Amino acid sequence: MKVKRAFNLIYNSHCRSLSKNYQHNLALVFALKEINEDPNVLPNITLGFRIFNSYFDAKMTYKATLSLLSSQHQFLPNFKCGALNTLIAVIGGLTSLISAHIGTTLSIYKVPQFTYGSFSREQGNQVLLPSMYQMVPNEATQHLGVIRLFHHFRWTWIALFAQEDDSGDRFLEVLVPMLSENGICVDFTARLPVQKYVANDWDDFSRHKEFFAVYFDNKANVWFVYGEDSSMLSLRILLLVGPFLSFPPVHKVWIVTCHWDFASVSVQREWNVESFHGALSFTVHSSQPPGFNRFLQSISPSWAKEDGFIQDFWEQAFSCALKLSTIQGDNKEMCTGEEKLDSIPVILFEMSMTGHSYNVYNAVYAVAHALHAMYVSVFKHRRMEEGRILEFSDVQPWQLHHFLRSIKFNNSAGDTVSFDENGELNVGFDVTNWVTFPNGSFARVKVGRLDPQATPGNELTLNDDQIVWHRTFNQVVPLSVCNERCPPGYSKKKKEGKTFCCYDCAPCPEGTISQDEDMVTCIKCPQDQHANIKQDQCIPKVFSFLSYKEILGIALALLSISFSVITALVLGIFFKHQETPIVKANNRSLTYILLVSLLLCFLCSLLFIGRPSQLTCLLRQTAFGIVFSVALSSVLAKTITVVLAFMATKPGFRIRRWFGKQMATSVILFCSFIQAGICTIWLSTSPPFHDVDMHSATREIILQCNEGSATMFYCVLGYMGFLASASFTVAFFARKLPDSFNEAKFLTFSMLVFCSVWLSFLPTYLSTKGKFMVAVEIFSILASSTGLLGCIFTPKCYIIVLRPELNTRDQLIRRRKLKE
């Protein structure tokens, strides 16, 4: 059994204005009832309380605060006469302005003050803060949560409503730059006049109705409202009379702060709240202490004689008159006193503990636990003063601060209660979804949590599937943007004269992509990838080389093999008929060398087909250069042989002794060795190597052979061009020499074909890339080799195979005589 040793806990109430706030009083009483009945908390100590009403007025607030410092039933602040109030702590107020008014006086005496409504530390005088404890997190936490909420749903075009006072000014000064820094633009800003809680106060609204009419038809679908209950009435009046003034229906997503609540007096119970269906708010975190609902069920007009608020609450809530009422001429029905609180519309009173009531509940327990810690400390270390024990009742309010800053306990709802170094409760916000019903009631649904202690970027958690949007959105996440988002494959382009949230969409340049909506810039794909047709993702490039599996590669390979077989057949024909006059007359050894080199020319083109490797890169150009040089050297030797053969028949020709096989062999060896020397220098200084080209083709990685030294490559080609030119020149001048088989003419024409092919090769080769460049070189090799084979050996094979009667010595002499 506790001995009554009362400590007054002063609570600043607003319940005379709104019946809904009466729950704050009941939460205070319920918490004190639990504490006083708990033998483990403050044994032999009974906590009492007094409740004052501020009436939302500064004068009344200051008067109530000064009454705390006076003797009972006397208004004499600072004088100790008569029975004194044993003041320990003050809980209040609900609004930031009232809290500041209370703190101005209490801070002088360092009386602990618990604000259970919003309070911005920026607006509070620094002198007030050491004695103030905030049961609601700092407003900066809400600002952070709003930014995270807008980012979560990608809302970048919003409207701002702020109440028309200093706190609204500070709100806009802080939030508007934050929104801009986080990529969010404000469509418009409106100010809400602060209304009193009377139904017929239309003056402020009449002054602002034309101002508000401009915004009703705006395309911003998200309206963020900052305002306390008094200013929210302006908005509700506006929505109530809007249809009568031809305003279009307001179907928006309302985002509201913890200051706001659906609070109404009895005359407003029929006001439609459908416009707020689907609203989201950051509400003070709350839980349901066991037994609170049962406690509310027991409330009746006669439950406590000292309750000076019960009559106003009961008459407002049930629209009836109590027998205690002194109002004359009231036409209301008489209250029975048996009415139940759970029958009251939710807009007037809630049976579940609201966030503000939960703050009052926790504030009472915080004071109790701090007093208990002090109680334990005092009786653990008894001190003697003038021969007597220091009574616990001698404690002063300022002594409580040390224990308040260090307390940490779990309340009956299971939540941990403690304060940080700034005196703010370590708690976050609940994200609440407001669901309204046709009968005017509503339900609060917790759909998320804002935890300021979480890691940056993860402060806000939402259950999107639980959120109910306004019926006009058909349960689809609403859009609130200045213009349609740019789809993937496009980037944002600024509109002149518009905010950064308003922009055009421009296609990504070639080779770049944007994978997400509303990309600021398009990004380049990695070197081994390219943009797809829609330019919204990168896909791997395919390897490109002249393959045996594609038609072009197959065709060139078949041509190479076919001409190699034909060359081998021609060689076989000449070898079989090597004793015939036509074969002997054309220098058999030179013919064999030429045919073998042409065979190798056809075969070396196969080195250019297939996936390049280090070996093929080293061999293909050098093999081609040397083999072709041997072929051209053979042609040059045959041309020189034809010329010398006729010059040797002239009298006095002195170099007859040089004419023969040795001269032809020397020409071939000398010319071929020069080309071999060039290739040797090339391979030893800057050899060709396997390379990849990722830039020439947009969608392909070209596998190729890098020539190493372009200079040496063109030296090889240039030397072959020199041999071809020399052969053509000698053959051209020898074309009219008498020759039974017209060898000089055939050589001239073959070299003309050869030079034409390679002169066409250079510009074509330089203007192509990748496998087509390789194909051009293969075609040039095959065309020039075929020209030599066809022009030189076709006439001879025709005679050997089809006209053998012409392949006789007599026929050879006869034709020569006819020409002479």
Short mmCIF file of C-alpha atoms in Angstrom, two decimals, residues 52 68 130 153 180 215 256 265 273 304-305 341 378-379 402 426 448 478 484 505 510 521 563 567 628 675 727 756 761:
data_model
loop_
_atom_site.label_atom_id
_atom_site.label_comp_id
_atom_site.label_asym_id
_atom_site.label_seq_id
_atom_site.Cartn_x
_atom_site.Cartn_y
_atom_site.Cartn_z
CA PHE A 52 -4.60 23.54 -17.58
CA LEU A 68 2.20 26.53 -11.57
CA PRO A 130 18.30 22.36 -21.84
CA PHE A 153 7.50 6.97 -55.80
CA SER A 180 15.54 21.43 -55.27
CA TYR A 215 -4.66 25.80 -57.93
CA VAL A 256 0.87 15.53 -44.33
CA VAL A 265 -15.88 19.56 -33.30
CA VAL A 273 -13.42 13.65 -45.74
CA ALA A 304 -14.15 11.55 -11.70
CA LYS A 305 -15.64 14.53 -9.88
CA LEU A 341 -17.15 6.06 -26.24
CA VAL A 378 18.77 9.10 -2.39
CA PHE A 379 17.95 6.17 -0.16
CA HIS A 402 20.43 14.27 -14.62
CA ASN A 426 14.91 8.06 -29.73
CA GLY A 448 5.79 1.96 -43.33
CA PRO A 478 -0.05 8.05 -59.09
CA GLU A 484 5.91 12.35 -69.09
CA CYS A 505 13.10 13.80 -74.36
CA GLU A 510 24.41 6.43 -81.75
CA THR A 521 22.69 11.67 -70.04
CA PHE A 563 42.23 -22.61 -109.66
CA THR A 567 47.04 -24.97 -112.28
CA PHE A 628 54.16 -13.61 -106.19
CA GLN A 675 61.66 -9.54 -101.91
CA SER A 727 57.77 -7.30 -117.11
CA SER A 756 45.02 -3.45 -113.76
CA PHE A 761 43.17 -3.09 -105.45
#
